[in-house]
Amino acid sequence: MEKIFGWGSPNQRYRADSSKDGEQPRAPRNEGVDSRAMVIAGNELSSTTNAARGSGSGTNTGYGDDGRYESDYRAKYKELERKERESRRRYEQQLAEKDRRLQDMKSRQQAIAQEDRKAREALNSEVQRLKSELHWTRGQLSRHSQENMIYKDEIRRAETQNEETKRRLEEKANELKGAQAFLKHANMLSGADVISLVDRLNSEVYQGAASMVDTFEFEGTSRRMDDAAWKRAMGATSKTIGGELTRALIAQRGRDKDDYDPILVQYALQTCLIFCCFKICISWAPEEENSQFLRSVYSEIQKKEDQVVAGRWRALTRAHIRETRNPDTETKQIIHELRAVLIVAGCSDKELSTEFEKDLLEITTFAIRVQTAIGESITSMDLEPYILPPGIPFDASLMEEEGGGQAQGKKTVGSIGLGVAQLVNGDRTILVKAKVLLDSAL
């Protein structure tokens, strides 16, 4: 019956159908739900056929029943073929889609691989370039380091040369400064300025002596002291105020208080102050020995050098020595000399160190200002302060009398005012006359 109705196995029918279409027969694919459905349908068809066969053996139903069964079978078979074709079509579509996706994935993978290869090549190229640049940079750095060392050596040599040049310039500048100091002609003060300072100093001395004599109490012979202290006071006053004025004070010492003449003590104090100020004004140094030495050196320079050189040497020397002077020390020396005068005059000296120390310090300061003015501020000429010794005849060209009376034929007792003389090329000009006390005033 299989031969009559053209039945056969599904494989045979598949090969026959394939041959009809002119295609090469190919093995059926045993996969998926559709293949299993074909097997199940074939089994069902076989069962139906077998049942028909069994019934025909007992009862002869005729050919018509077999034709009906064959028609059902063919219909089911066509349906199965249709489903198989549909399943194959869907499967091939899925397979084609998977192939397409696989090709896309391969294409993308190839593109990614190509991009990765290009990126690696670019990265390797960049690495090589950076290595090359690094090598070049290291070379440049090495060269620059060597150049830097060379420059540092050159800078050190230049700095050394610069220091040496600066040192030489400083030496030359100091030499030039010293030369300019010696060649400088300008005076810092004029003669009129010095005259004003001297007049102010004389006025301060006069006022100080007048204030002191009004304060000190006259004790006369009631003031007791040992012989040694008396002799020291006598020796000191003989140097500061002179012998004649000292004797006049001693003579007054033995008088009563009613016969006490304070003006004589004022003259003595004034003379002592002027003498002390004169010593300050002419001194070159605080110590008398050093002052005498410098004065003698300056005298030799004056003989051999021009006034400009000698004057600048004097100014520079005194300017440096001035820093060693101490006004307080000078003031204490003045107080010591005044105390000797008060002892000889028979006056109390207790207030001398307490009430008048400040006034005496101002007098000392003025004396130092005069000393600085004539010693440092004027170099084109020499200015000399002077006082006159006791016992010389009155000379109107050098001195003026206290009180302005008749002075001809009289002698000096002491100087109560400082004088100033100007010396230029050996010529002497009096700028301020010294004020003197004559013997007629005693």
Short mmCIF file of C-alpha atoms in Angstrom, two decimals:
data_model
loop_
_atom_site.label_atom_id
_atom_site.label_comp_id
_atom_site.label_asym_id
_atom_site.label_seq_id
_atom_site.Cartn_x
_atom_site.Cartn_y
_atom_site.Cartn_z
CA MET A 1 0.00 0.00 0.00
CA GLU A 2 2.88 2.29 0.61
CA LYS A 3 3.86 1.85 -2.99
CA ILE A 4 0.32 2.38 -4.26
CA PHE A 5 -0.36 5.62 -2.38
CA GLY A 6 3.12 6.78 -2.74
CA TRP A 7 3.77 6.55 0.99
CA GLY A 8 7.13 6.20 2.27
CA SER A 9 9.22 7.36 5.08
CA PRO A 10 9.46 11.06 5.67
CA ASN A 11 13.04 11.01 4.52
CA GLN A 12 12.06 9.45 1.24
CA ARG A 13 9.29 11.97 0.71
CA TYR A 14 11.64 14.80 1.58
CA ARG A 15 14.13 13.58 -0.99
CA ALA A 16 11.39 13.15 -3.59
CA ASP A 17 10.01 16.63 -3.03
CA SER A 18 13.42 18.08 -3.22
CA SER A 19 14.13 16.29 -6.50
CA LYS A 20 10.93 17.59 -7.99
CA ASP A 21 11.92 21.16 -7.43
CA GLY A 22 15.21 20.59 -9.18
CA GLU A 23 17.19 21.09 -5.98
CA GLN A 24 19.90 18.84 -4.73
CA PRO A 25 18.54 16.49 -2.10
CA ARG A 26 19.90 17.19 1.31
CA ALA A 27 19.59 15.47 4.61
CA PRO A 28 16.72 16.58 6.78
CA ARG A 29 17.59 18.50 9.91
CA ASN A 30 16.57 16.70 13.05
CA GLU A 31 16.21 19.74 15.28
CA GLY A 32 13.54 22.07 16.51
CA VAL A 33 9.89 21.59 17.37
CA ASP A 34 8.73 21.10 13.71
CA SER A 35 10.79 17.93 13.10
CA ARG A 36 9.37 16.28 16.20
CA ALA A 37 5.87 17.26 15.04
CA MET A 38 6.49 15.50 11.75
CA VAL A 39 7.47 12.30 13.54
CA ILE A 40 4.40 12.45 15.75
CA ALA A 41 2.14 13.08 12.75
CA GLY A 42 3.70 10.14 10.87
CA ASN A 43 3.09 7.87 13.82
CA GLU A 44 -0.52 8.94 14.00
CA LEU A 45 -0.93 8.37 10.28
CA SER A 46 0.57 4.89 10.58
CA SER A 47 -1.82 4.05 13.38
CA THR A 48 -4.78 5.16 11.31
CA THR A 49 -3.63 3.15 8.32
CA ASN A 50 -3.10 0.06 10.39
CA ALA A 51 -6.59 0.39 11.82
CA ALA A 52 -8.01 0.66 8.34
CA ARG A 53 -6.13 -2.38 7.31
CA GLY A 54 -7.41 -4.37 10.22
CA SER A 55 -10.97 -3.51 9.59
CA GLY A 56 -10.65 -4.42 5.92
CA SER A 57 -9.52 -7.91 6.70
CA GLY A 58 -12.77 -8.65 8.52
CA THR A 59 -15.21 -6.77 6.39
CA ASN A 60 -14.78 -5.69 2.81
CA THR A 61 -15.59 -2.00 2.84
CA GLY A 62 -14.43 -1.42 -0.73
CA TYR A 63 -11.98 0.92 -2.39
CA GLY A 64 -13.98 3.98 -1.49
CA ASP A 65 -12.97 3.82 2.16
CA ASP A 66 -9.32 3.50 1.25
CA GLY A 67 -9.61 6.52 -1.02
CA ARG A 68 -11.06 8.56 1.83
CA TYR A 69 -8.29 7.57 4.13
CA GLU A 70 -5.71 8.31 1.49
CA SER A 71 -7.25 11.71 0.97
CA ASP A 72 -7.11 12.41 4.71
CA TYR A 73 -3.59 11.22 4.80
CA ARG A 74 -2.56 13.43 1.94
CA ALA A 75 -4.26 16.40 3.52
CA LYS A 76 -2.46 15.81 6.79
CA TYR A 77 0.75 15.18 4.94
CA LYS A 78 0.42 18.42 3.02
CA GLU A 79 -0.36 20.19 6.22
CA LEU A 80 2.73 18.68 7.76
CA GLU A 81 4.77 19.66 4.73
CA ARG A 82 3.38 23.13 4.92
CA LYS A 83 4.27 23.35 8.60
CA GLU A 84 7.66 21.91 7.90
CA ARG A 85 8.27 24.43 5.15
CA GLU A 86 7.04 27.19 7.41
CA SER A 87 9.22 25.92 10.23
CA ARG A 88 12.15 25.61 7.85
CA ARG A 89 11.49 29.07 6.54
CA ARG A 90 11.36 30.52 10.08
CA TYR A 91 14.42 28.55 11.03
CA GLU A 92 16.29 29.76 7.97
CA GLN A 93 15.19 33.28 8.73
CA GLN A 94 16.42 32.93 12.31
CA LEU A 95 19.58 31.35 11.05
CA ALA A 96 20.05 34.13 8.51
CA GLU A 97 19.40 36.70 11.26
CA LYS A 98 21.92 35.00 13.49
CA ASP A 99 24.37 34.84 10.60
CA ARG A 100 23.76 38.50 9.94
CA ARG A 101 24.25 39.34 13.64
CA LEU A 102 27.31 37.15 13.71
CA GLN A 103 28.66 38.93 10.67
CA ASP A 104 27.84 42.26 12.28
CA MET A 105 29.58 41.17 15.46
CA LYS A 106 32.54 39.98 13.44
CA SER A 107 32.56 43.24 11.51
CA ARG A 108 32.36 45.23 14.72
CA GLN A 109 34.99 43.04 16.29
CA GLN A 110 37.20 43.53 13.26
CA ALA A 111 36.54 47.28 13.38
CA ILE A 112 37.29 47.34 17.10
CA ALA A 113 40.39 45.25 16.52
CA GLN A 114 41.43 47.57 13.72
CA GLU A 115 40.77 50.63 15.88
CA ASP A 116 42.61 48.97 18.73
CA ARG A 117 45.49 48.20 16.39
CA LYS A 118 45.50 51.77 15.15
CA ALA A 119 45.30 53.05 18.73
CA ARG A 120 48.17 50.79 19.72
CA GLU A 121 50.16 51.93 16.73
CA ALA A 122 49.37 55.57 17.56
CA LEU A 123 50.23 54.95 21.21
CA ASN A 124 53.47 53.24 20.28
CA SER A 125 54.24 56.09 17.92
CA GLU A 126 53.47 58.61 20.68
CA VAL A 127 55.61 56.64 23.14
CA GLN A 128 58.47 56.62 20.66
CA ARG A 129 58.02 60.33 20.09
CA LEU A 130 57.94 61.02 23.83
CA LYS A 131 61.00 58.85 24.33
CA SER A 132 62.74 60.79 21.62
CA GLU A 133 61.68 64.07 23.19
CA LEU A 134 62.75 62.82 26.62
CA HIS A 135 66.13 61.84 25.25
CA TRP A 136 66.44 65.23 23.58
CA THR A 137 65.28 67.01 26.74
CA ARG A 138 67.78 65.11 28.85
CA GLY A 139 70.48 66.07 26.43
CA GLN A 140 69.39 69.69 26.58
CA LEU A 141 69.22 69.51 30.38
CA SER A 142 72.70 68.08 30.52
CA ARG A 143 74.00 70.83 28.25
CA HIS A 144 72.15 73.46 30.24
CA SER A 145 73.55 72.05 33.48
CA GLN A 146 77.05 72.29 32.07
CA GLU A 147 76.35 75.80 30.84
CA ASN A 148 74.87 76.67 34.23
CA MET A 149 78.02 75.48 35.98
CA ILE A 150 80.08 77.56 33.59
CA TYR A 151 77.87 80.59 34.24
CA LYS A 152 78.09 80.04 38.00
CA ASP A 153 81.86 79.97 37.77
CA GLU A 154 81.79 83.13 35.70
CA ILE A 155 79.40 84.76 38.21
CA ARG A 156 81.67 83.80 41.11
CA ARG A 157 84.65 85.24 39.30
CA ALA A 158 82.64 88.36 38.47
CA GLU A 159 81.49 88.69 42.09
CA THR A 160 85.07 88.33 43.28
CA GLN A 161 86.18 90.95 40.81
CA ASN A 162 83.23 93.13 41.81
CA GLU A 163 84.14 92.87 45.50
CA GLU A 164 87.71 93.75 44.68
CA THR A 165 86.53 96.66 42.55
CA LYS A 166 84.20 97.85 45.32
CA ARG A 167 87.03 97.63 47.83
CA ARG A 168 89.28 99.66 45.58
CA LEU A 169 86.50 102.15 44.92
CA GLU A 170 85.93 102.53 48.65
CA GLU A 171 89.63 103.08 49.16
CA LYS A 172 89.69 105.67 46.39
CA ALA A 173 86.51 107.27 47.74
CA ASN A 174 88.02 107.51 51.19
CA GLU A 175 91.18 108.94 49.72
CA LEU A 176 89.13 111.41 47.69
CA LYS A 177 87.03 112.25 50.72
CA GLY A 178 90.15 112.88 52.73
CA ALA A 179 91.60 114.98 49.92
CA GLN A 180 88.36 116.95 49.62
CA ALA A 181 88.34 117.46 53.35
CA PHE A 182 91.80 118.96 53.19
CA LEU A 183 91.06 121.00 50.06
CA LYS A 184 87.72 122.34 51.23
CA HIS A 185 87.80 126.13 51.62
CA ALA A 186 84.31 126.85 52.90
CA ASN A 187 83.88 127.83 56.54
CA MET A 188 80.90 126.48 58.41
CA LEU A 189 80.73 129.62 60.56
CA SER A 190 81.68 133.22 60.00
CA GLY A 191 83.72 135.50 62.23
CA ALA A 192 80.52 137.26 63.30
CA ASP A 193 79.08 133.92 64.50
CA VAL A 194 82.14 133.33 66.65
CA ILE A 195 81.96 136.86 68.08
CA SER A 196 78.34 136.26 69.04
CA LEU A 197 79.23 133.00 70.79
CA VAL A 198 82.07 134.64 72.76
CA ASP A 199 79.85 137.54 73.85
CA ARG A 200 77.22 135.04 75.00
CA LEU A 201 79.83 133.10 76.98
CA ASN A 202 81.09 136.28 78.69
CA SER A 203 77.52 137.20 79.59
CA GLU A 204 76.84 133.74 81.08
CA VAL A 205 80.01 133.99 83.17
CA TYR A 206 79.06 137.42 84.50
CA GLN A 207 75.53 136.34 85.44
CA GLY A 208 76.77 133.13 87.05
CA ALA A 209 79.32 134.96 89.24
CA ALA A 210 76.74 137.57 90.30
CA SER A 211 74.23 134.84 91.26
CA MET A 212 76.78 132.93 93.31
CA VAL A 213 78.08 135.89 95.32
CA ASP A 214 74.54 136.74 96.41
CA THR A 215 74.07 133.23 97.74
CA PHE A 216 77.29 132.40 99.56
CA GLU A 217 77.57 133.48 103.17
CA PHE A 218 80.69 135.36 104.31
CA GLU A 219 82.32 133.57 107.26
CA GLY A 220 85.61 135.44 107.46
CA THR A 221 88.19 134.07 109.87
CA SER A 222 85.58 131.91 111.60
CA ARG A 223 86.02 129.30 108.89
CA ARG A 224 88.65 126.92 110.19
CA MET A 225 90.79 124.55 108.09
CA ASP A 226 94.12 122.80 108.34
CA ASP A 227 97.26 124.28 106.89
CA ALA A 228 97.46 121.76 104.05
CA ALA A 229 93.98 122.61 102.74
CA TRP A 230 94.73 126.32 103.03
CA LYS A 231 97.96 125.96 101.09
CA ARG A 232 96.23 123.97 98.35
CA ALA A 233 93.56 126.65 98.04
CA MET A 234 96.20 129.40 97.91
CA GLY A 235 98.15 127.59 95.20
CA ALA A 236 95.02 127.02 93.11
CA THR A 237 93.83 130.64 93.27
CA SER A 238 97.27 131.98 92.43
CA LYS A 239 96.99 130.13 89.09
CA THR A 240 93.38 130.95 88.27
CA ILE A 241 92.91 134.56 89.48
CA GLY A 242 96.47 135.74 90.00
CA GLY A 243 98.50 136.68 93.06
CA GLU A 244 97.24 140.24 93.50
CA LEU A 245 93.57 139.31 93.51
CA THR A 246 94.34 136.40 95.86
CA ARG A 247 96.03 138.74 98.32
CA ALA A 248 93.07 141.12 98.15
CA LEU A 249 90.72 138.25 99.10
CA ILE A 250 92.94 137.25 101.99
CA ALA A 251 93.02 140.84 103.25
CA GLN A 252 89.21 140.99 103.16
CA ARG A 253 88.98 137.68 104.96
CA GLY A 254 90.17 139.30 108.20
CA ARG A 255 87.53 142.01 108.16
CA ASP A 256 84.18 142.10 109.89
CA LYS A 257 80.99 141.24 108.03
CA ASP A 258 80.09 144.93 107.94
CA ASP A 259 83.26 145.66 105.97
CA TYR A 260 82.74 142.68 103.61
CA ASP A 261 82.78 143.72 99.90
CA PRO A 262 80.89 141.15 97.80
CA ILE A 263 81.93 142.78 94.51
CA LEU A 264 85.54 141.75 95.13
CA VAL A 265 84.45 138.12 95.53
CA GLN A 266 82.36 138.44 92.34
CA TYR A 267 85.41 139.67 90.41
CA ALA A 268 87.40 136.73 91.76
CA LEU A 269 84.71 134.22 90.78
CA GLN A 270 84.32 135.84 87.36
CA THR A 271 88.08 135.79 86.79
CA CYS A 272 88.25 132.13 87.82
CA LEU A 273 85.38 131.20 85.46
CA ILE A 274 86.96 133.05 82.52
CA PHE A 275 90.27 131.33 83.17
CA CYS A 276 88.59 127.88 83.19
CA CYS A 277 86.63 128.67 80.00
CA PHE A 278 89.81 129.90 78.33
CA LYS A 279 91.52 126.60 79.13
CA ILE A 280 88.61 124.71 77.56
CA CYS A 281 88.55 126.89 74.41
CA ILE A 282 92.25 126.52 73.61
CA SER A 283 92.54 122.84 74.53
CA TRP A 284 92.99 120.16 71.88
CA ALA A 285 92.36 117.24 74.19
CA PRO A 286 91.00 116.74 77.73
CA GLU A 287 94.50 115.92 79.03
CA GLU A 288 96.84 118.90 79.14
CA GLU A 289 99.85 116.84 78.09
CA ASN A 290 98.13 115.59 74.93
CA SER A 291 96.81 119.06 74.23
CA GLN A 292 100.30 120.56 74.38
CA PHE A 293 101.63 117.88 72.03
CA LEU A 294 98.91 118.42 69.41
CA ARG A 295 99.32 122.16 69.64
CA SER A 296 103.04 121.85 68.91
CA VAL A 297 102.35 119.54 65.96
CA TYR A 298 99.88 122.03 64.53
CA SER A 299 102.42 124.81 64.92
CA GLU A 300 104.90 122.84 62.80
CA ILE A 301 102.24 122.13 60.16
CA GLN A 302 101.44 125.84 59.95
CA LYS A 303 105.08 126.56 59.17
CA LYS A 304 105.26 124.07 56.28
CA GLU A 305 101.76 123.90 54.78
CA ASP A 306 99.21 126.30 53.36
CA GLN A 307 96.41 127.55 55.56
CA VAL A 308 93.89 125.30 53.76
CA VAL A 309 95.81 122.13 54.60
CA ALA A 310 96.70 123.21 58.12
CA GLY A 311 93.15 124.37 58.85
CA ARG A 312 91.58 121.12 57.63
CA TRP A 313 94.06 119.07 59.64
CA ARG A 314 93.15 121.07 62.73
CA ALA A 315 89.41 120.67 62.08
CA LEU A 316 89.61 116.91 61.50
CA THR A 317 91.84 116.33 64.50
CA ARG A 318 89.65 118.31 66.87
CA ALA A 319 86.47 116.74 65.48
CA HIS A 320 87.71 113.26 66.33
CA ILE A 321 89.06 114.26 69.75
CA ARG A 322 85.86 116.15 70.64
CA GLU A 323 84.05 112.85 71.11
CA THR A 324 86.29 112.10 74.10
CA ARG A 325 85.30 115.29 75.94
CA ASN A 326 82.85 115.06 78.83
CA PRO A 327 81.06 118.28 79.90
CA ASP A 328 80.34 116.82 83.33
CA THR A 329 84.03 116.22 83.95
CA GLU A 330 84.88 119.76 82.83
CA THR A 331 82.16 121.15 85.12
CA LYS A 332 83.52 119.27 88.14
CA GLN A 333 86.94 120.77 87.45
CA ILE A 334 85.42 124.27 87.40
CA ILE A 335 83.63 123.60 90.71
CA HIS A 336 86.96 122.51 92.21
CA GLU A 337 88.63 125.78 91.15
CA LEU A 338 85.72 127.92 92.40
CA ARG A 339 85.74 126.15 95.76
CA ALA A 340 89.38 127.19 96.25
CA VAL A 341 88.44 130.84 95.57
CA LEU A 342 85.60 130.69 98.12
CA ILE A 343 87.89 129.15 100.71
CA VAL A 344 90.43 131.95 100.30
CA ALA A 345 87.65 134.56 100.37
CA GLY A 346 86.25 133.11 103.62
CA CYS A 347 82.86 132.20 102.10
CA SER A 348 80.77 129.07 102.50
CA ASP A 349 80.96 126.68 99.52
CA LYS A 350 78.24 124.24 100.56
CA GLU A 351 75.76 125.40 97.93
CA LEU A 352 78.31 125.32 95.10
CA SER A 353 77.75 121.66 94.13
CA THR A 354 73.98 121.67 94.71
CA GLU A 355 72.44 124.95 93.58
CA PHE A 356 74.89 126.06 90.87
CA GLU A 357 76.00 122.85 89.22
CA LYS A 358 73.36 123.18 86.48
CA ASP A 359 74.33 126.82 85.77
CA LEU A 360 77.99 125.88 85.67
CA LEU A 361 77.20 123.02 83.26
CA GLU A 362 75.62 125.55 80.87
CA ILE A 363 78.76 127.71 81.07
CA THR A 364 80.89 124.65 80.32
CA THR A 365 78.67 123.78 77.34
CA PHE A 366 79.05 127.31 75.93
CA ALA A 367 82.82 127.11 76.34
CA ILE A 368 82.89 123.82 74.40
CA ARG A 369 80.75 125.39 71.66
CA VAL A 370 83.29 128.21 71.32
CA GLN A 371 86.09 125.65 71.25
CA THR A 372 84.29 123.71 68.47
CA ALA A 373 83.56 126.85 66.46
CA ILE A 374 87.12 128.15 66.41
CA GLY A 375 88.72 124.72 66.10
CA GLU A 376 86.47 122.91 63.59
CA SER A 377 84.06 125.27 61.83
CA ILE A 378 86.57 127.78 60.44
CA THR A 379 89.56 126.60 58.39
CA SER A 380 90.49 129.52 56.16
CA MET A 381 91.99 131.31 59.16
CA ASP A 382 92.92 130.72 62.78
CA LEU A 383 90.89 132.21 65.62
CA GLU A 384 92.50 132.32 69.05
CA PRO A 385 90.71 133.07 72.30
CA TYR A 386 92.93 134.97 74.71
CA ILE A 387 93.09 136.43 78.21
CA LEU A 388 95.66 138.81 79.62
CA PRO A 389 97.94 138.02 82.54
CA PRO A 390 97.89 140.19 85.66
CA GLY A 391 100.47 142.94 86.16
CA ILE A 392 100.78 144.25 82.56
CA PRO A 393 100.05 147.84 81.56
CA PHE A 394 96.67 148.60 80.09
CA ASP A 395 96.64 148.42 76.25
CA ALA A 396 93.50 149.75 74.61
CA SER A 397 94.22 147.79 71.40
CA LEU A 398 93.98 144.47 73.24
CA MET A 399 91.69 145.08 76.21
CA GLU A 400 88.86 147.07 77.61
CA GLU A 401 88.36 148.07 81.23
CA GLU A 402 85.46 147.01 83.38
CA GLY A 403 83.49 150.17 84.04
CA GLY A 404 85.04 152.20 81.19
CA GLY A 405 86.97 154.65 83.41
CA GLN A 406 90.41 156.19 82.98
CA ALA A 407 92.78 153.29 82.38
CA GLN A 408 95.98 154.84 81.12
CA GLY A 409 99.02 154.02 83.31
CA LYS A 410 97.18 151.34 85.24
CA LYS A 411 97.92 147.63 85.37
CA THR A 412 95.78 144.60 84.99
CA VAL A 413 94.74 142.45 87.91
CA GLY A 414 92.95 139.75 85.90
CA SER A 415 90.69 139.05 82.91
CA ILE A 416 86.94 138.96 83.51
CA GLY A 417 85.97 138.60 79.82
CA LEU A 418 87.31 136.39 77.03
CA GLY A 419 88.87 137.98 73.91
CA VAL A 420 89.25 136.58 70.37
CA ALA A 421 92.00 137.34 67.84
CA GLN A 422 92.13 136.43 64.14
CA LEU A 423 95.37 135.22 62.54
CA VAL A 424 95.81 135.18 58.76
CA ASN A 425 99.27 134.66 57.23
CA GLY A 426 100.93 135.95 60.38
CA ASP A 427 98.72 139.04 60.65
CA ARG A 428 96.80 139.39 63.92
CA THR A 429 93.44 141.16 64.14
CA ILE A 430 91.42 141.56 67.34
CA LEU A 431 87.77 140.57 66.90
CA VAL A 432 86.72 140.73 70.56
CA LYS A 433 88.79 142.61 73.14
CA ALA A 434 89.41 140.91 76.43
CA LYS A 435 87.75 142.64 79.40
CA VAL A 436 90.19 143.22 82.27
CA LEU A 437 90.08 144.22 85.91
CA LEU A 438 92.59 146.95 86.75
CA ASP A 439 94.43 147.48 90.02
CA SER A 440 92.46 150.66 90.60
CA ALA A 441 89.34 148.57 91.20
CA LEU A 442 90.78 146.89 94.30
#
